[in-house]
Coordinates of C-alpha atoms and ligand atoms in Angstrom, one line a residue:
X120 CA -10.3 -29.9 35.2
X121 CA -7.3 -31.7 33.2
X122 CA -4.3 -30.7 33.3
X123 CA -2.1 -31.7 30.1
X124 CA 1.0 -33.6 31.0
X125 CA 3.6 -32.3 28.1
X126 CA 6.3 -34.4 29.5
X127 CA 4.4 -37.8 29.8
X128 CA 3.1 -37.4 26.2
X129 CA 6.5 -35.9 24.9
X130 CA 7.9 -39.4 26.9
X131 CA 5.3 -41.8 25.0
X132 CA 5.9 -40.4 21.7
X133 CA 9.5 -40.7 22.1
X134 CA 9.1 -44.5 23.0
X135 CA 6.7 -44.9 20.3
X136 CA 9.5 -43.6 17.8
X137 CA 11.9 -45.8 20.0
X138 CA 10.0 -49.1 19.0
X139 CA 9.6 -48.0 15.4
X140 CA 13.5 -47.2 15.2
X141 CA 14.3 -50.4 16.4
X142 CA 12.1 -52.4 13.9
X143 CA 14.0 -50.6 11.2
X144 CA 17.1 -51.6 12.1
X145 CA 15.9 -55.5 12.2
X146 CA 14.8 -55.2 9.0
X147 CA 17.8 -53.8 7.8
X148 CA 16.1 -50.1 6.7
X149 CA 17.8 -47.1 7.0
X150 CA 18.2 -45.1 10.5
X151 CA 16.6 -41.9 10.7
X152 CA 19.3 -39.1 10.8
X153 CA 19.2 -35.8 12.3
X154 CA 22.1 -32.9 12.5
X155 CA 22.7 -30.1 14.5
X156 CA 24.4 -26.8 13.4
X157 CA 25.3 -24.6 16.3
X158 CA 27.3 -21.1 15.8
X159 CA 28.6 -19.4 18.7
X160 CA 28.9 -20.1 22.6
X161 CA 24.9 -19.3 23.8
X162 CA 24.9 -20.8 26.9
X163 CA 20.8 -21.7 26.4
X164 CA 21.4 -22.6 23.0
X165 CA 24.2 -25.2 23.6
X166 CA 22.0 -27.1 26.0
X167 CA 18.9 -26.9 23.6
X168 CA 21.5 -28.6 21.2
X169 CA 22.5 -30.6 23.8
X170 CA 19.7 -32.3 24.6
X171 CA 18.4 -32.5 21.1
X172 CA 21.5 -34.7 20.5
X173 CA 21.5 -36.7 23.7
X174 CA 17.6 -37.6 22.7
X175 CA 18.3 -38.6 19.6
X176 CA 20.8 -41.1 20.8
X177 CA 18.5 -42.5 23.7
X178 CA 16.0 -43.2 20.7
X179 CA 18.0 -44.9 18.3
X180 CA 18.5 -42.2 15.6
X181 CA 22.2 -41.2 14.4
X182 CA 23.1 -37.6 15.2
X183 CA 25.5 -35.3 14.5
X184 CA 26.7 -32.1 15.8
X185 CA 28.5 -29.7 14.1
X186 CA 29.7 -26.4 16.0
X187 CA 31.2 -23.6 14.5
X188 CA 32.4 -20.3 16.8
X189 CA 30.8 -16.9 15.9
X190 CA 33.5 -15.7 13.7
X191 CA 31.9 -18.2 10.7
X192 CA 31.1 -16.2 8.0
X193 CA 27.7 -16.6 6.1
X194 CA 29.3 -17.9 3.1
X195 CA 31.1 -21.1 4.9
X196 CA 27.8 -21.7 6.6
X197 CA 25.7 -21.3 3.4
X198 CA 28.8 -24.1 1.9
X199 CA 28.1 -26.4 5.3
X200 CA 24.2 -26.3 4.6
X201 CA 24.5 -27.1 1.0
X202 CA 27.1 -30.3 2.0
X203 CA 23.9 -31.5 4.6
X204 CA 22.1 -30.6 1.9
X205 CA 23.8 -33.5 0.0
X206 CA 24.2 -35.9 2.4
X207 CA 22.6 -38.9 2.1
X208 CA 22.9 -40.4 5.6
X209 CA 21.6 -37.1 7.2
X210 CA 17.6 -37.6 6.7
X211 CA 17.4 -33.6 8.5
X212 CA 18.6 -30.9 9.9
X213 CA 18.4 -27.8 11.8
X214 CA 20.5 -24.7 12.6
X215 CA 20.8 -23.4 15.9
X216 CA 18.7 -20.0 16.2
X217 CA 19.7 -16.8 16.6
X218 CA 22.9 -16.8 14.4
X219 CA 25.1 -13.9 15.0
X220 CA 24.5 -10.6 13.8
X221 CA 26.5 -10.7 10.9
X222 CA 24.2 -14.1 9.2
X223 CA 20.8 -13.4 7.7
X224 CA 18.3 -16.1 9.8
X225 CA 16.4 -16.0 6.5
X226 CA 18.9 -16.4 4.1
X227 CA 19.8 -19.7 6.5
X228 CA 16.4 -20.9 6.7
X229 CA 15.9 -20.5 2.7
X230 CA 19.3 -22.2 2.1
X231 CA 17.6 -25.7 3.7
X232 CA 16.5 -27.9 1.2
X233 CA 12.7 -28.5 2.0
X234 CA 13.0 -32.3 2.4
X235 CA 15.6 -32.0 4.8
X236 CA 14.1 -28.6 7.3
X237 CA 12.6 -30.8 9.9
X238 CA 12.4 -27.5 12.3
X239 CA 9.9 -26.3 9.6
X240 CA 10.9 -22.9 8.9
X241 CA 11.6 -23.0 5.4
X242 CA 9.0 -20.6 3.4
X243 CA 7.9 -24.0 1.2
X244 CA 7.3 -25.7 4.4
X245 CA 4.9 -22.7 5.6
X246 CA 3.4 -22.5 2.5
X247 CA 3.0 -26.5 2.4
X248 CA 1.1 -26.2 5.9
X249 CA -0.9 -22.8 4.8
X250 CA -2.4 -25.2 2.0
X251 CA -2.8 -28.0 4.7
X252 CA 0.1 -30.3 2.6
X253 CA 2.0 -32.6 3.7
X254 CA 4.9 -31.1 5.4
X255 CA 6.7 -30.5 8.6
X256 CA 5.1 -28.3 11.0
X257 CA 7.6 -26.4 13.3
X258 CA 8.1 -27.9 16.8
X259 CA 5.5 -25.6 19.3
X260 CA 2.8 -25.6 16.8
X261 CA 3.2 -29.5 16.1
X262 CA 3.3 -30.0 19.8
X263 CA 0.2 -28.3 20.2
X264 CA -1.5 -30.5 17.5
X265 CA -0.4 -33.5 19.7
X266 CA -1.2 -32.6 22.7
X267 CA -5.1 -31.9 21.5
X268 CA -5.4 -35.1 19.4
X269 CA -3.8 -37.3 22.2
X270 CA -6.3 -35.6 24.4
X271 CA -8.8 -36.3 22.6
X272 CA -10.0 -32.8 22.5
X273 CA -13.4 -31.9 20.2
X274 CA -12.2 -28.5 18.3
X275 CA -14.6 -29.1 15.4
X276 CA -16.6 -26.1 15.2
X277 CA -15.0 -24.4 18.4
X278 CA -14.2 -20.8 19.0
X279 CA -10.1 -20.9 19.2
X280 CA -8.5 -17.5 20.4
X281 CA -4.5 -17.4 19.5
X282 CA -3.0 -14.5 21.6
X283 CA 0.0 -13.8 19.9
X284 CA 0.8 -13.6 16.0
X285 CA 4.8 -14.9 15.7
X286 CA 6.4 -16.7 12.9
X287 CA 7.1 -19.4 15.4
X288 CA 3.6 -19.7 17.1
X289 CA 0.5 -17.8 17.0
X290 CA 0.4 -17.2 13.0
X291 CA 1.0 -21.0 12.3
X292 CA -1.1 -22.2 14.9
X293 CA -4.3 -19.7 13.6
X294 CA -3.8 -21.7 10.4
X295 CA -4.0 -24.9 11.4
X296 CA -6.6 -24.6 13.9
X297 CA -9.1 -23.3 10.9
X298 CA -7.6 -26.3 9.1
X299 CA -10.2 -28.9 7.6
X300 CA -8.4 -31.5 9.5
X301 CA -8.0 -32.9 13.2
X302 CA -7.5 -31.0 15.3
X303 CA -8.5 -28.1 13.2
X304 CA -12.0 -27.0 11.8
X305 CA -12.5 -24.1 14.8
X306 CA -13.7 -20.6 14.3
X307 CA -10.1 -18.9 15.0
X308 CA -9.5 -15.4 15.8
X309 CA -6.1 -14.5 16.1
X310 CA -5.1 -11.4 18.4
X311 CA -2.1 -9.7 18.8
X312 CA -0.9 -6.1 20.9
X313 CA -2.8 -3.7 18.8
X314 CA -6.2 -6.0 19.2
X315 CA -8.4 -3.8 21.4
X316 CA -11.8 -6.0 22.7
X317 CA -8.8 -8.6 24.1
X318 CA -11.1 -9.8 27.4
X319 CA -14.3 -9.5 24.8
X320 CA -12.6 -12.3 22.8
X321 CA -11.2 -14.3 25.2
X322 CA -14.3 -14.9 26.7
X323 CA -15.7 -15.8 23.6
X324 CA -13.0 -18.3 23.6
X325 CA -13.7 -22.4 24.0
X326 CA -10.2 -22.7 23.1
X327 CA -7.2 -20.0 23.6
X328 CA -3.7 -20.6 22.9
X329 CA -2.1 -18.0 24.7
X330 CA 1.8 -17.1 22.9
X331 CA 2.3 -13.8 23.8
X332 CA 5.5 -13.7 26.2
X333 CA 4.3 -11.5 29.1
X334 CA 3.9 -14.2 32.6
X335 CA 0.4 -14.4 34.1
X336 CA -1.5 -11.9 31.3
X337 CA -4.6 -14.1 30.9
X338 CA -6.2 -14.0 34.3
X339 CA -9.5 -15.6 35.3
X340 CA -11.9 -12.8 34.6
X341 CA -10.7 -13.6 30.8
X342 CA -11.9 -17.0 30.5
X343 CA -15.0 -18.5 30.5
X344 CA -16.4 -21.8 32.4
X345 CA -15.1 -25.0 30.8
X346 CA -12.2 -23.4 28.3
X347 CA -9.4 -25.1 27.3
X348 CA -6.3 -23.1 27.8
X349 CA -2.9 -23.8 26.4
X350 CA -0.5 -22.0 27.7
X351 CA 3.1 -21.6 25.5
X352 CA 4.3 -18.7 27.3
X353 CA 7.7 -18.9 29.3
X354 CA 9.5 -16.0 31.4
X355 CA 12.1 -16.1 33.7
X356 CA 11.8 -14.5 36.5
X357 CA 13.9 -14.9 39.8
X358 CA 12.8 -16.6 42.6
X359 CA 14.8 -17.1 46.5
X360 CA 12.1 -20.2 46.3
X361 CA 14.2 -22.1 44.0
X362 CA 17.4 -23.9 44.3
X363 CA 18.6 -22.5 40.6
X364 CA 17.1 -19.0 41.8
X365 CA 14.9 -18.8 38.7
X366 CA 11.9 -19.9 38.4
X367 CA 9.4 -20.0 34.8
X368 CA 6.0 -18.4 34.4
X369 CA 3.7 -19.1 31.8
X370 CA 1.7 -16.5 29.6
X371 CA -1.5 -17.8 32.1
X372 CA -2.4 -17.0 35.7
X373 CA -2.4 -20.6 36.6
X374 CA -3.5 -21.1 39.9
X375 CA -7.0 -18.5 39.3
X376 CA -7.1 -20.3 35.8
X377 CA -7.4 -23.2 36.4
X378 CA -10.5 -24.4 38.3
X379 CA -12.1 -23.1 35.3
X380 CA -11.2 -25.3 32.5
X381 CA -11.4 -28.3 31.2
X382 CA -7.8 -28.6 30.0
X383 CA -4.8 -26.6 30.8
X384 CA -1.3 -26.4 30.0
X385 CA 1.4 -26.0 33.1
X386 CA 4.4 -24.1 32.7
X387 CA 6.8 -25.9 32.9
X388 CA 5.8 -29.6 31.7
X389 CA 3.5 -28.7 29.4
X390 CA 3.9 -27.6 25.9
X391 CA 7.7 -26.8 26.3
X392 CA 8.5 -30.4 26.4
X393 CA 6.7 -31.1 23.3
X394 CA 9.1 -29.5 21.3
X395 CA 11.4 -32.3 21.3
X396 CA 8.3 -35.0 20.1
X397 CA 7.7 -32.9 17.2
X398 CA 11.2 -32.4 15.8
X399 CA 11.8 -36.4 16.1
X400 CA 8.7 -36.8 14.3
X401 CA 10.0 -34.5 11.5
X402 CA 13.2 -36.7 11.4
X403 CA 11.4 -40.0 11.0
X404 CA 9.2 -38.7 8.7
X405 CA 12.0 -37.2 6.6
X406 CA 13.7 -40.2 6.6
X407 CA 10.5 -42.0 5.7
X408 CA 10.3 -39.7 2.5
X409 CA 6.6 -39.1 4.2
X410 CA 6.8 -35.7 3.2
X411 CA 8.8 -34.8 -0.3
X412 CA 8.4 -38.5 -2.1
Ligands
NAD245 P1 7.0 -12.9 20.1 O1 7.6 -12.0 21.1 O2 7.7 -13.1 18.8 O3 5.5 -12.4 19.8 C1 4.6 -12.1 20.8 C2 3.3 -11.8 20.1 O4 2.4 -11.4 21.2 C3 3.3 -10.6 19.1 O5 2.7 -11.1 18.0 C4 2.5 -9.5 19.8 O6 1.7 -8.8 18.9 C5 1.7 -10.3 20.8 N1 1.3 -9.5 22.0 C6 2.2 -8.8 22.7 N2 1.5 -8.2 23.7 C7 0.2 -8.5 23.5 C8 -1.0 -8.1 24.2 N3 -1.0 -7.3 25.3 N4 -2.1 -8.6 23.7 C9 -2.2 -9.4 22.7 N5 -1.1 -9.8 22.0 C10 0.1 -9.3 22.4 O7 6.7 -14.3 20.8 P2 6.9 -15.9 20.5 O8 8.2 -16.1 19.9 O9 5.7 -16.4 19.8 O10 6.9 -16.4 22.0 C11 5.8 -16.2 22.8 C12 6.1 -16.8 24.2 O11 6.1 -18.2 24.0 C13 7.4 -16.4 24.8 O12 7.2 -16.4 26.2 C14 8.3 -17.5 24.4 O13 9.4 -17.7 25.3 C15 7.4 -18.7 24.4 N6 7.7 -19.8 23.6 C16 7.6 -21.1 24.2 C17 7.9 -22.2 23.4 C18 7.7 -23.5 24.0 O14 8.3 -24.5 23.6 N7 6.9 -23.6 25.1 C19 8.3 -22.1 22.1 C20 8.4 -20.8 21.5 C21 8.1 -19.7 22.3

């Protein structure tokens, strides 16, 4: 059994990026850009913002950070995105999510032109992946992908059950595990709560990607011998164990899980740290013009 270290492969891609931003400034190109909107005062969201910015910094990029308290209206934000928009030094951008009650998430997301929505959300993006595009694939989903390929993990022709069918993970990764690509090409069935043969599937399953949100819900009796199991579930629960008093579970009995695969996910330091990689990988390729040419 393997167990997939997120951080060490989030760390190497980061340095990989690290090298290639440095050999852009020596020959004079232009540094990838990347800016931050954040509404409000969301403790959780302020340090994802946080440490989006301080990474971008550690690798070279220029960052920016733009913070606006709740009381924004949806038109000034709509005015900021279309200024970023515009922007020629700022290669991408994203917008801190949820926005307050009173700003449509969609009308935000839709507002982002393409070339510049490195988090992937816009509805061309999606499409763009659906029809296996170029394009930028949102930050779990593209962590996913990296982790497999830098793995070295065979999916071609594999089984892959996705538990879970959100915007953000399960739907997007169904598609592009039935991608003709790398990783891709498996036989995907894609479950969600009103699926009723769940333990049926699973042990069907060579691969399961398990995004459902409820800690320790895939337990041993659902996986067969020699599965790969990645595991992008995260819950808080409390622990007196831990010095923060909280500790995270994932979406997968770990410990009974385990000894029966041939790759698995940890929570934490698995696929949550990913997330980072894939959003500096948007950037550079943004700024590369990889994408939109
Ligand atoms: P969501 O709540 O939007 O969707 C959950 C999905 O699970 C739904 O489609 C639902 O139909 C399905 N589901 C619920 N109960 C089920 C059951 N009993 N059997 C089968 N399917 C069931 O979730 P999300 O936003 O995709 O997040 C899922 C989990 O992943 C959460 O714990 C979230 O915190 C975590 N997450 C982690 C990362 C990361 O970077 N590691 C990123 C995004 C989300």
């Amino acid at each position: 059994m393997i167990i997939i270290d997120g951080k060490k492969t989030s760390e190497e891609i980061q340095n990989e990026i690290a090298k290639e931003v440095e050999a852009i400034k020596a020959s004079g190109g232009k540094v990838p850009h990347l800016a931050a909107i954040l509404v409000g005062n969301d403790g959780g969201s302020e340090t994802y913002v946080a440490s989006k910015v301080k990474t971008c910094e550690k690798i070279g990029f220029g960052s920016s950070l733009f913070r606006y308290p709740d009381t924004i209206t949806e038109a000034e934000l709509l005015i900021k995105i279309d200024e970023l928009n515009n922007d020629p030094v700022v290669d991408g951008f994203i917008i801190q999510l949820p926005l307050p009650k009173h700003i449509s998430d969609q009308k935000v997301i839709e507002r982002i032109a393409p070339k510049k929505d490195v988090d992937g959300f816009h509805p061309s993006n999606v499409g763009r992946m659906a029809l296996n595009m170029p394009t930028y694939i949102s930050a779990t989903p593209y962590g996913i992908l990296q982790l497999l390929e830098r793995y070295k993990i065979e999916t071609s022709g594999k089984h892959c059950v996705v538990i879970g069918r959100s915007n953000i993970v399960g739907s997007p990764m169904s598609i592009l595990m039935a991608r003709n690509a790398y990783p891709g090409n498996c036989t995907v069935t894609l479950t969600h709560s009103k699926t009723k043969n769940l333990q049926e599937l699973c042990l069907q399953a060579d691969i399961i990607i398990a995004a459902l949100g409820k800690a320790e819900f895939l337990t041993a009796d659902m996986v067969k011998q020699g599965a790969v199991v990645i595991d992008v579930g995260i819950t808080r629960i409390k622990s007196d164990k831990t010095k923060s008093g909280w500790k995270l579970l994932g979406d997968v009995k770990f410990d009974e899980v385990a000894p029966k695969c041939a790759f698995i996910t940890p929570v934490p330091g698995g696929v949550g740290p990913m997330t980072i990689a894939s959003l500096l990988m948007n950037t550079l390729k943004a700024s590369k013009g990889a994408v939109y040419k």
